[in-house]
């Protein structure tokens, strides 16, 4: 286990390093001089030179990378071009807002899809089963932002359960904040619920055909016992990987959902920064997200190994 | 290769009901786009001043948007834009991705290690985010979006094809071909690649599915296709403010988008279900 952990940690570190080089180099090589952007095209060459010096742009690329990375590790991703403020201050509670949204949709996803998937598998071939197969396939094909619009239309305009665009800050009203996040979270979760239910159903049905199930039955176990003590244990393993993939995808997907529901998370800020070419902010957000994705993947690998000790034994 | 592809499609049409359903939905979308390329009742950018947010009528069959532009005409051209970008994206992703994947899987070694590390690093980003980064590097507009999404799609194709090549390259027919002195390039592209047919077909279909989704997402965010070009994602984002007064301006492009994605995903499922 320790060796496996070490190997995975090393591989995660290498990936993070590769990502950071890719991000840094691509943004460093973009045409356009940040000093000119800051001072305007009318600035004198001396002033520009001074600005470049003070922004640390004169050093060779590897030196700049090391400087940037060292600062980053200490938790200081630099100064925003557009706001002249530390990126950390700017990002502060935006990550909190987004993470609350993502966490909420993930909890919804797990809470809805697992019982539904099991119920679905139990009734294989029934009308319920076939109806849900069709419904699920359609739900899966709804893009998150259209789902957001449908949710707004149904819950906001027809049923009047929430006010579209009426975001409340968590500082003034924590309960209202969570209530407002519920509908965007639902929009992110629904298409993924359909995918997870489908996968879980398929896995349970696949497992149910194996020999150990017949053995368990012949030893006098009831269907419930076989399902919950034997089949689900095995069926969950692929579902787990899928759920973790979804967690990372949701973080990216929230960029769009935040736009639909007017939530001031990192997503909107990322968009504004991309359009305004505020690269330190873009780099910081991208690196934060990549680190999150790599962390989730690492945890999944470890969990996987705990559930199925055969994993990773060979190498 | 294209002949093989057609053969696969016919075989899948015969075998899988899901594939058939998806095929007919996609066919409908294609015909819709084709019709739009030849004829639209109005120009998609003409603003009919007197009829803003109008409902269904003989003058504007599916009504108008907030600027009085004909929705049917915008759907006809917007779906075309989306499909055009998706096609370009999948072409770039599939061509570059399978070449890289084939080389890595076939030759292995240090090259494979390095390239796969980079691919892993790119894989750490969800593709919409990767596309966002590339758009911020290249700028927006339809060809930039194709380039950005195309690059963002390379890793997944490379991975799939590499996996296939890893298993195929140890088969007897490859060893035999090698002993006969056939060149590596020939073996890679004429012997092994055609044998990855179903996997390629399903990757291409999933690619289309994801490309449509990504393009619509980017345009929805306002950094994809630029006005006055119509695009389904853009229509959706513009309709948001008028959701209360004219829900159809959002529902129609949304439903068309769902049909497009549903068609491709059903076909993809159909191919995979009997692999």
Coordinates of C-alpha atoms in Angstrom, one line a residue:
Chain A
X1 CA 0.0 0.0 0.0
X2 CA 2.8 2.4 0.9
X3 CA 4.6 1.7 -2.3
X4 CA 1.4 2.2 -4.3
X5 CA 0.7 5.5 -2.4
X6 CA 4.2 6.7 -3.2
X7 CA 3.9 5.8 -6.8
X8 CA 0.6 7.6 -7.2
X9 CA 1.8 10.7 -5.3
X10 CA 4.9 10.9 -7.5
X11 CA 2.8 10.6 -10.7
X12 CA 0.4 13.3 -9.4
X13 CA 3.3 15.6 -8.7
X14 CA 4.7 15.0 -12.2
X15 CA 1.4 15.7 -13.8
X16 CA 0.9 18.9 -11.7
X17 CA 4.4 20.0 -12.8
X18 CA 3.7 19.3 -16.4
X19 CA 0.4 21.3 -16.2
X20 CA 2.2 24.2 -14.5
X21 CA 4.8 24.3 -17.2
X22 CA 2.2 24.1 -20.0
X23 CA 0.1 26.9 -18.4
X24 CA 3.0 29.2 -17.7
X25 CA 4.7 28.8 -21.1
X26 CA 1.6 29.2 -23.1
X27 CA 0.6 32.4 -21.3
X28 CA 4.2 33.7 -21.5
X29 CA 4.4 33.2 -25.2
X30 CA 1.1 34.9 -26.1
X31 CA 1.7 37.8 -28.3
X32 CA 1.1 41.1 -26.5
X33 CA 3.2 42.9 -24.0
X34 CA 1.6 43.2 -20.5
X35 CA 3.6 46.4 -19.9
X36 CA 2.1 48.1 -23.0
X37 CA -1.3 47.0 -21.9
X38 CA -0.8 48.5 -18.5
X39 CA 0.7 51.8 -19.6
X40 CA -1.0 52.3 -22.9
X41 CA 0.6 52.5 -26.4
X42 CA 1.6 56.2 -25.7
X43 CA 4.1 55.3 -23.0
X44 CA 7.8 56.2 -23.5
X45 CA 10.2 53.3 -24.1
X46 CA 11.9 54.1 -20.7
X47 CA 8.7 53.9 -18.8
X48 CA 7.9 50.6 -20.5
X49 CA 11.3 49.2 -19.7
X50 CA 10.9 50.2 -16.1
X51 CA 7.5 48.6 -16.0
X52 CA 8.8 45.4 -17.5
X53 CA 11.6 45.4 -14.9
X54 CA 9.1 45.9 -12.0
X55 CA 6.8 43.2 -13.4
X56 CA 9.7 40.8 -13.6
X57 CA 9.3 40.3 -17.3
X58 CA 13.0 40.9 -18.3
X59 CA 14.4 37.7 -16.8
X60 CA 14.8 34.6 -19.1
X61 CA 11.8 32.2 -19.2
X62 CA 13.0 29.4 -16.9
X63 CA 13.9 31.9 -14.2
X64 CA 10.5 33.5 -14.5
X65 CA 8.9 30.1 -14.2
X66 CA 10.8 29.2 -11.1
X67 CA 10.0 32.5 -9.5
X68 CA 6.3 32.2 -10.4
X69 CA 6.1 28.6 -9.2
X70 CA 7.9 29.3 -5.9
X71 CA 5.4 32.2 -5.2
X72 CA 2.5 30.0 -6.2
X73 CA 3.5 27.2 -3.8
X74 CA 3.7 29.8 -1.0
X75 CA 0.1 30.7 -1.8
X76 CA 0.7 33.9 -3.7
X77 CA -0.3 33.7 -7.4
X78 CA 0.7 37.2 -8.2
X79 CA -0.9 40.6 -9.0
X80 CA -3.9 41.0 -11.2
X81 CA -3.2 43.1 -14.3
X82 CA -6.6 44.7 -14.4
X83 CA -7.3 45.3 -10.7
X84 CA -3.7 45.9 -9.4
X85 CA -4.6 43.7 -6.5
X86 CA -3.3 40.4 -5.3
X87 CA -5.0 37.6 -7.1
X88 CA -5.5 35.8 -3.8
X89 CA -7.7 38.6 -2.4
X90 CA -9.7 38.7 -5.6
X91 CA -10.3 35.0 -5.6
X92 CA -11.0 34.6 -1.9
X93 CA -14.6 33.9 -1.5
X94 CA -15.3 33.1 -5.2
X95 CA -13.8 29.7 -4.8
X96 CA -15.9 29.2 -1.7
X97 CA -19.1 30.0 -3.7
X98 CA -18.2 27.7 -6.5
X99 CA -17.1 24.8 -4.2
X100 CA -20.4 25.1 -2.3
X101 CA -22.3 24.8 -5.6
X102 CA -20.2 21.9 -6.7
X103 CA -20.4 20.1 -3.4
X104 CA -24.2 20.5 -3.3
X105 CA -24.6 19.2 -6.8
X106 CA -22.4 16.2 -6.0
X107 CA -24.4 15.4 -2.9
X108 CA -27.6 15.6 -4.9
X109 CA -26.1 13.4 -7.6
X110 CA -25.1 10.7 -5.1
X111 CA -28.4 11.0 -3.1
X112 CA -30.6 10.6 -6.1
X113 CA -28.7 8.4 -8.5
X114 CA -27.7 5.5 -6.2
X115 CA -31.2 4.6 -4.8
X116 CA -32.7 5.2 -8.3
X117 CA -30.1 3.1 -10.0
X118 CA -30.7 0.2 -7.6
X119 CA -34.5 0.5 -7.9
X120 CA -34.0 0.6 -11.7
X121 CA -31.9 -2.6 -11.8
X122 CA -34.4 -4.5 -9.5
X123 CA -37.2 -3.9 -12.0
X124 CA -35.3 -4.9 -15.2
X125 CA -37.7 -5.4 -18.1
X126 CA -40.7 -3.7 -16.4
X127 CA -42.5 -0.8 -17.9
X128 CA -40.8 1.4 -15.3
X129 CA -37.4 0.2 -16.4
X130 CA -38.1 0.8 -20.1
X131 CA -39.7 4.2 -19.5
X132 CA -36.7 5.3 -17.5
X133 CA -34.2 4.1 -20.1
X134 CA -35.8 6.4 -22.6
X135 CA -36.2 9.3 -20.2
X136 CA -32.7 8.9 -19.0
X137 CA -31.2 8.9 -22.5
X138 CA -33.0 12.2 -23.2
X139 CA -32.0 13.7 -19.9
X140 CA -28.4 12.8 -20.6
X141 CA -28.5 14.8 -23.8
X142 CA -29.6 18.1 -22.2
X143 CA -26.7 20.4 -22.0
X144 CA -26.2 21.9 -18.5
X145 CA -27.1 25.5 -19.5
X146 CA -30.3 24.4 -21.2
X147 CA -31.1 22.3 -18.1
X148 CA -30.5 25.5 -16.2
X149 CA -33.0 27.4 -18.4
X150 CA -35.5 24.6 -18.0
X151 CA -35.1 24.6 -14.3
X152 CA -35.5 28.4 -14.2
X153 CA -38.6 28.2 -16.4
X154 CA -40.2 25.5 -14.3
X155 CA -39.2 26.3 -10.7
X156 CA -38.6 30.0 -11.1
X157 CA -41.3 31.2 -13.4
X158 CA -44.1 28.7 -13.4
X159 CA -43.9 27.4 -9.8
X160 CA -42.3 30.6 -8.4
X161 CA -40.1 28.6 -5.9
X162 CA -37.2 31.0 -6.3
X163 CA -36.4 34.3 -7.9
X164 CA -34.3 33.9 -11.1
X165 CA -31.2 36.1 -10.7
X166 CA -31.9 36.8 -7.0
X167 CA -28.6 35.6 -5.7
X168 CA -28.0 36.1 -1.9
X169 CA -24.5 36.3 -0.5
X170 CA -23.6 33.7 2.2
X171 CA -22.4 36.5 4.4
X172 CA -25.8 38.2 4.7
X173 CA -28.1 35.2 4.6
X174 CA -26.5 31.7 4.7
X175 CA -29.8 29.9 4.5
X176 CA -31.0 31.9 1.6
X177 CA -27.6 31.3 -0.1
X178 CA -28.0 27.5 0.2
X179 CA -31.6 27.7 -1.0
X180 CA -30.7 29.8 -4.0
X181 CA -27.8 27.3 -4.8
X182 CA -30.2 24.4 -4.7
X183 CA -31.7 25.0 -8.2
X184 CA -28.4 25.5 -10.0
X185 CA -27.0 22.5 -8.2
X186 CA -30.1 20.5 -9.4
X187 CA -29.4 21.6 -13.0
X188 CA -25.8 20.5 -12.9
X189 CA -26.8 17.2 -11.2
X190 CA -29.8 16.0 -13.3
X191 CA -28.0 15.0 -16.6
X192 CA -25.3 13.3 -14.5
X193 CA -27.9 11.5 -12.4
X194 CA -29.2 10.0 -15.6
X195 CA -25.7 8.8 -16.6
X196 CA -24.9 7.4 -13.2
X197 CA -28.2 5.6 -12.9
X198 CA -27.6 4.0 -16.3
X199 CA -24.1 2.9 -15.3
X200 CA -25.2 1.5 -11.9
X201 CA -28.0 -0.4 -13.5
X202 CA -25.8 -2.0 -16.1
X203 CA -23.1 -2.9 -13.5
X204 CA -25.7 -4.5 -11.1
X205 CA -27.2 -6.5 -14.0
X206 CA -23.7 -7.6 -15.1
X207 CA -22.7 -8.7 -11.7
X208 CA -26.0 -10.5 -11.1
X209 CA -25.2 -13.0 -13.8
X210 CA -21.9 -14.1 -12.2
X211 CA -21.4 -17.5 -10.5
X212 CA -21.0 -16.1 -7.0
X213 CA -24.5 -14.8 -7.1
X214 CA -25.9 -18.2 -7.8
X215 CA -23.8 -19.6 -5.0
X216 CA -25.1 -17.0 -2.6
X217 CA -28.7 -17.8 -3.6
X218 CA -28.1 -21.5 -3.2
X219 CA -26.8 -20.9 0.3
X220 CA -30.3 -19.6 1.2
X221 CA -29.7 -15.8 0.9
X222 CA -32.6 -13.6 0.0
X223 CA -32.5 -11.3 -3.0
X224 CA -32.0 -8.3 -0.6
X225 CA -29.0 -10.0 1.0
X226 CA -27.4 -11.0 -2.3
X227 CA -28.0 -7.5 -3.7
X228 CA -26.7 -5.5 -0.7
X229 CA -24.0 -7.7 0.6
X230 CA -22.5 -9.1 -2.6
X231 CA -23.6 -7.5 -5.8
X232 CA -23.5 -3.8 -4.9
X233 CA -20.0 -4.1 -3.4
X234 CA -18.7 -5.1 -6.8
X235 CA -21.0 -3.0 -8.9
X236 CA -19.9 0.2 -7.0
X237 CA -16.3 0.1 -8.1
X238 CA -16.8 1.4 -11.7
X239 CA -19.5 3.7 -10.5
X240 CA -17.1 5.3 -8.0
X241 CA -14.6 6.1 -10.8
X242 CA -17.4 7.6 -12.8
X243 CA -18.6 9.7 -9.9
X244 CA -15.1 11.1 -9.3
X245 CA -14.9 12.0 -13.0
X246 CA -18.1 13.8 -12.6
X247 CA -16.9 15.7 -9.7
X248 CA -14.1 17.2 -11.7
X249 CA -16.4 17.8 -14.7
X250 CA -18.9 19.6 -12.5
X251 CA -16.2 22.1 -11.4
X252 CA -15.7 23.0 -15.1
X253 CA -19.4 22.9 -15.8
X254 CA -20.1 25.4 -13.0
X255 CA -18.5 28.1 -15.2
X256 CA -21.6 27.9 -17.4
X257 CA -24.2 27.3 -14.7
X258 CA -22.9 30.3 -12.8
X259 CA -23.6 32.4 -15.9
X260 CA -27.1 31.1 -16.2
X261 CA -28.1 31.8 -12.6
X262 CA -26.0 34.9 -12.0
X263 CA -23.8 33.3 -9.3
X264 CA -20.6 35.3 -8.6
X265 CA -18.3 32.3 -8.4
X266 CA -14.9 31.7 -10.0
X267 CA -16.4 30.8 -13.3
X268 CA -17.6 34.3 -14.1
X269 CA -14.4 35.8 -12.9
X270 CA -12.5 33.4 -15.2
X271 CA -14.6 34.6 -18.2
X272 CA -14.1 38.3 -17.4
X273 CA -10.3 37.7 -16.9
X274 CA -10.1 35.8 -20.2
X275 CA -11.8 38.5 -22.1
X276 CA -9.8 41.2 -20.3
X277 CA -6.5 39.2 -20.8
X278 CA -5.8 39.3 -17.1
X279 CA -3.3 36.4 -17.3
X280 CA -2.2 36.1 -13.7
X281 CA -5.8 35.6 -12.7
X282 CA -6.4 33.1 -15.5
X283 CA -3.3 31.2 -14.6
X284 CA -4.2 31.1 -10.9
X285 CA -7.7 29.8 -11.6
X286 CA -6.5 27.2 -14.1
X287 CA -3.8 26.0 -11.7
X288 CA -6.3 25.8 -8.8
X289 CA -8.7 23.7 -10.9
X290 CA -6.0 21.4 -12.2
X291 CA -4.7 20.8 -8.7
X292 CA -8.3 20.0 -7.6
X293 CA -8.7 17.6 -10.5
X294 CA -5.4 15.9 -9.8
X295 CA -6.3 15.6 -6.1
X296 CA -9.7 14.1 -6.8
X297 CA -8.1 11.6 -9.2
X298 CA -5.5 10.7 -6.6
X299 CA -8.1 10.1 -3.9
X300 CA -10.1 8.0 -6.4
X301 CA -7.1 5.8 -7.1
X302 CA -6.6 5.2 -3.4
X303 CA -10.2 4.5 -2.7
X304 CA -10.3 2.1 -5.6
X305 CA -7.3 0.3 -4.2
X306 CA -9.0 0.0 -0.8
X307 CA -12.2 -1.4 -2.3
X308 CA -10.4 -3.7 -4.7
X309 CA -7.0 -4.8 -3.3
X310 CA -6.0 -6.5 -6.6
X311 CA -5.6 -3.0 -8.2
X312 CA -2.0 -2.0 -8.8
X313 CA -0.5 -5.2 -7.4
X314 CA 1.2 -6.0 -10.7
X315 CA 3.0 -2.8 -11.1
Chain B
X1 CA -11.0 3.6 -44.5
X2 CA -14.1 5.5 -45.5
X3 CA -15.5 2.4 -47.2
X4 CA -14.9 0.5 -43.9
X5 CA -16.7 3.2 -42.0
X6 CA -19.8 3.0 -44.3
X7 CA -19.7 -0.8 -43.8
X8 CA -19.7 -0.4 -40.0
X9 CA -22.5 2.1 -40.2
X10 CA -24.6 -0.3 -42.3
X11 CA -23.9 -3.2 -40.0
X12 CA -24.8 -1.2 -36.9
X13 CA -28.0 0.0 -38.5
X14 CA -29.0 -3.6 -39.0
X15 CA -28.1 -4.7 -35.6
X16 CA -28.9 -2.1 -33.0
X17 CA -32.3 -0.4 -32.5
X18 CA -30.6 2.3 -30.5
X19 CA -28.2 3.1 -33.4
X20 CA -31.2 3.2 -35.8
X21 CA -33.1 5.7 -33.6
X22 CA -30.0 7.9 -33.3
X23 CA -29.3 7.6 -37.0
X24 CA -32.8 8.9 -38.0
X25 CA -32.6 11.7 -35.5
X26 CA -29.2 12.7 -36.9
X27 CA -30.5 12.3 -40.4
X28 CA -33.4 14.7 -39.6
X29 CA -30.9 17.2 -38.2
X30 CA -28.7 16.9 -41.3
X31 CA -31.6 17.5 -43.6
X32 CA -32.7 20.5 -41.5
X33 CA -29.2 21.9 -41.8
X34 CA -29.0 21.1 -45.5
X35 CA -32.3 22.9 -46.0
X36 CA -31.0 25.8 -44.1
X37 CA -27.9 26.0 -46.2
X38 CA -30.1 26.4 -49.3
X39 CA -33.0 28.4 -48.1
X40 CA -34.2 30.4 -45.1
X41 CA -37.5 32.3 -45.1
X42 CA -35.7 35.5 -43.8
X43 CA -32.1 36.4 -43.6
X44 CA -31.0 35.3 -40.1
X45 CA -29.8 38.8 -39.3
X46 CA -32.7 40.9 -40.6
X47 CA -34.5 42.7 -37.9
X48 CA -38.2 43.0 -38.3
X49 CA -38.7 46.2 -36.2
X50 CA -42.5 45.8 -35.9
X51 CA -42.3 42.2 -34.6
X52 CA -40.1 41.8 -31.5
X53 CA -40.6 38.6 -29.5
X54 CA -43.6 37.8 -31.7
X55 CA -45.3 34.4 -31.3
X56 CA -46.0 31.8 -34.0
X57 CA -47.6 33.4 -37.1
X58 CA -47.7 33.1 -40.9
X59 CA -45.2 35.9 -41.2
X60 CA -42.7 34.3 -38.8
X61 CA -43.5 30.6 -38.5
X62 CA -41.7 30.1 -35.2
X63 CA -41.8 33.7 -34.0
X64 CA -39.0 36.2 -33.5
X65 CA -36.4 37.0 -30.9
X66 CA -35.8 40.2 -28.9
X67 CA -34.4 42.1 -32.0
X68 CA -37.2 40.9 -34.3
X69 CA -35.1 38.3 -36.1
X70 CA -36.8 35.3 -37.5
X71 CA -36.3 32.3 -35.2
X72 CA -36.8 29.6 -37.8
X73 CA -34.2 31.2 -40.1
X74 CA -31.8 31.5 -37.1
X75 CA -32.3 27.9 -36.2
X76 CA -31.7 26.8 -39.7
X77 CA -28.3 28.6 -40.0
X78 CA -27.4 28.3 -36.3
X79 CA -27.6 24.5 -36.4
X80 CA -25.5 24.6 -39.5
X81 CA -22.8 26.6 -37.7
X82 CA -22.8 24.2 -34.8
X83 CA -22.6 21.2 -37.0
X84 CA -19.8 22.8 -39.1
X85 CA -17.7 23.6 -36.0
X86 CA -18.3 20.1 -34.6
X87 CA -17.2 18.5 -37.9
X88 CA -14.0 20.6 -38.0
X89 CA -13.3 19.8 -34.4
X90 CA -13.7 16.1 -34.7
X91 CA -11.6 16.0 -37.9
X92 CA -8.7 17.8 -36.2
X93 CA -9.1 15.8 -33.0
X94 CA -9.4 12.4 -34.8
X95 CA -6.6 13.0 -37.4
X96 CA -4.0 14.4 -34.9
X97 CA -5.2 12.2 -32.1
X98 CA -5.0 8.9 -33.9
X99 CA -1.7 9.7 -35.5
X100 CA -0.2 10.5 -32.1
X101 CA -1.9 7.5 -30.5
X102 CA -0.9 5.2 -33.3
X103 CA 2.8 6.3 -33.1
X104 CA 2.8 6.0 -29.3
X105 CA 1.1 2.6 -29.1
X106 CA 3.1 1.1 -32.0
X107 CA 6.6 2.3 -31.1
X108 CA 6.3 2.7 -27.3
X109 CA 9.5 3.6 -25.4
X110 CA 10.6 7.0 -24.3
X111 CA 8.5 8.9 -26.9
X112 CA 5.4 7.1 -25.6
X113 CA 6.3 8.0 -22.0
X114 CA 6.8 11.7 -22.7
X115 CA 3.8 12.1 -25.0
X116 CA 1.5 10.3 -22.6
X117 CA 2.6 12.4 -19.7
X118 CA 1.7 15.5 -21.7
X119 CA -1.6 13.9 -22.7
X120 CA -2.2 13.1 -19.0
X121 CA -1.6 16.7 -18.1
X122 CA -4.0 17.9 -20.7
X123 CA -6.5 15.2 -19.6
X124 CA -6.4 16.8 -16.1
X125 CA -8.5 19.6 -17.6
X126 CA -12.1 19.0 -18.5
X127 CA -12.3 19.8 -22.3
X128 CA -14.6 22.8 -22.0
X129 CA -11.9 24.4 -19.7
X130 CA -9.1 23.5 -22.1
X131 CA -11.1 25.1 -24.9
X132 CA -11.6 28.2 -22.8
X133 CA -7.8 28.4 -22.3
X134 CA -7.2 28.0 -26.1
X135 CA -9.8 30.5 -27.0
X136 CA -8.1 33.0 -24.6
X137 CA -4.9 32.2 -26.5
X138 CA -6.2 32.3 -30.0
X139 CA -9.2 34.7 -29.8
X140 CA -12.8 33.8 -30.6
X141 CA -14.7 33.4 -33.9
X142 CA -15.7 30.3 -35.7
X143 CA -12.3 29.1 -37.0
X144 CA -10.6 29.9 -33.7
X145 CA -13.2 27.8 -32.0
X146 CA -12.5 24.9 -34.3
X147 CA -8.8 25.1 -33.6
X148 CA -9.3 25.4 -29.9
X149 CA -11.8 22.6 -29.6
X150 CA -9.9 20.5 -32.1
X151 CA -6.7 20.6 -29.9
X152 CA -8.8 20.1 -26.8
X153 CA -10.1 16.9 -28.3
X154 CA -6.7 15.4 -29.4
X155 CA -5.9 13.7 -26.0
X156 CA -9.0 11.6 -25.8
X157 CA -8.6 10.3 -29.4
X158 CA -4.9 9.7 -28.8
X159 CA -5.6 7.7 -25.7
X160 CA -8.2 5.5 -27.3
X161 CA -6.1 4.8 -30.4
X162 CA -3.0 4.1 -28.4
X163 CA -4.9 1.5 -26.3
X164 CA -6.1 -0.2 -29.5
X165 CA -2.6 -0.2 -31.0
X166 CA -1.1 -1.7 -27.8
X167 CA -3.3 -4.8 -28.1
X168 CA -3.2 -5.1 -31.9
X169 CA 0.5 -4.7 -32.4
X170 CA 1.2 -8.1 -30.7
X171 CA -1.2 -10.0 -33.0
X172 CA 0.1 -12.5 -35.4
X173 CA -0.8 -10.6 -38.5
X174 CA 1.4 -7.7 -37.4
X175 CA 4.3 -9.9 -36.7
X176 CA 3.9 -11.6 -40.1
X177 CA 3.7 -8.3 -41.9
X178 CA 6.8 -7.2 -40.1
X179 CA 8.7 -10.4 -41.1
X180 CA 7.7 -9.7 -44.7
X181 CA 9.6 -6.4 -44.4
X182 CA 6.6 -4.2 -44.8
X183 CA 7.3 -0.7 -43.5
X184 CA 6.1 0.4 -40.1
X185 CA 4.1 3.3 -41.5
X186 CA 2.3 0.9 -43.8
X187 CA 1.6 -1.6 -41.0
X188 CA 0.3 1.2 -38.8
X189 CA -2.1 2.8 -41.2
X190 CA -3.1 0.1 -43.6
X191 CA -3.0 -3.0 -41.4
X192 CA -3.8 -2.0 -37.9
X193 CA -5.9 1.2 -38.2
X194 CA -8.7 -0.5 -40.3
X195 CA -9.1 -3.1 -37.5
X196 CA -10.0 -0.4 -35.0
X197 CA -13.2 0.3 -36.9
X198 CA -15.9 0.1 -34.3
X199 CA -13.8 1.7 -31.6
X200 CA -13.0 4.6 -34.0
X201 CA -16.6 4.9 -35.0
X202 CA -17.8 5.1 -31.4
X203 CA -15.0 7.6 -30.6
X204 CA -16.0 9.8 -33.5
X205 CA -19.7 9.7 -32.5
X206 CA -18.9 10.6 -28.9
X207 CA -16.5 13.2 -30.3
X208 CA -19.4 14.8 -32.2
X209 CA -21.6 14.6 -29.2
X210 CA -19.0 16.4 -27.1
X211 CA -18.1 18.9 -29.8
X212 CA -21.7 20.1 -30.2
X213 CA -21.9 20.4 -26.4
X214 CA -18.7 22.3 -26.2
X215 CA -19.4 24.7 -29.0
X216 CA -22.8 25.5 -27.7
X217 CA -21.3 26.0 -24.3
X218 CA -18.6 28.4 -25.6
X219 CA -21.1 30.4 -27.7
X220 CA -23.5 30.5 -24.7
X221 CA -20.7 32.1 -22.7
X222 CA -20.2 34.6 -25.5
X223 CA -16.7 33.5 -26.5
X224 CA -17.5 31.1 -29.3
X225 CA -19.2 32.2 -32.5
X226 CA -19.4 36.0 -32.7
X227 CA -22.4 38.0 -33.8
X228 CA -24.0 38.4 -36.3
X229 CA -23.4 34.7 -36.9
X230 CA -26.2 32.7 -35.5
X231 CA -25.4 29.8 -33.2
X232 CA -27.7 27.7 -31.0
X233 CA -25.7 28.4 -27.9
X234 CA -25.8 32.1 -28.5
X235 CA -29.6 32.1 -29.2
X236 CA -30.0 30.4 -25.8
X237 CA -28.0 32.9 -23.9
X238 CA -29.8 35.8 -25.6
X239 CA -33.2 34.4 -24.8
X240 CA -32.5 34.2 -21.1
X241 CA -33.6 37.7 -20.3
X242 CA -36.9 37.2 -22.1
X243 CA -37.7 33.8 -20.6
X244 CA -40.8 35.2 -18.9
X245 CA -42.2 36.9 -22.0
X246 CA -41.2 34.5 -24.7
X247 CA -40.1 31.1 -23.4
X248 CA -40.2 29.7 -27.0
X249 CA -37.1 31.7 -27.9
X250 CA -35.2 29.5 -25.4
X251 CA -37.1 26.3 -25.8
X252 CA -36.7 26.0 -29.6
X253 CA -32.9 26.2 -29.9
X254 CA -32.6 24.1 -26.8
X255 CA -34.7 21.3 -28.2
X256 CA -32.8 21.3 -31.5
X257 CA -29.6 21.1 -29.5
X258 CA -30.9 18.2 -27.5
X259 CA -31.9 16.4 -30.7
X260 CA -28.4 16.8 -32.1
X261 CA -26.7 15.5 -29.0
X262 CA -29.3 12.7 -28.6
X263 CA -28.8 11.5 -32.1
X264 CA -25.0 11.2 -31.8
X265 CA -25.2 9.7 -28.3
X266 CA -27.7 7.1 -29.3
X267 CA -25.6 6.1 -32.2
X268 CA -22.5 5.9 -30.0
X269 CA -24.4 3.8 -27.5
X270 CA -25.6 1.5 -30.2
X271 CA -22.1 0.9 -31.5
X272 CA -20.7 0.2 -28.0
X273 CA -23.6 -2.0 -26.9
X274 CA -22.5 -5.0 -29.0
X275 CA -18.8 -4.5 -29.3

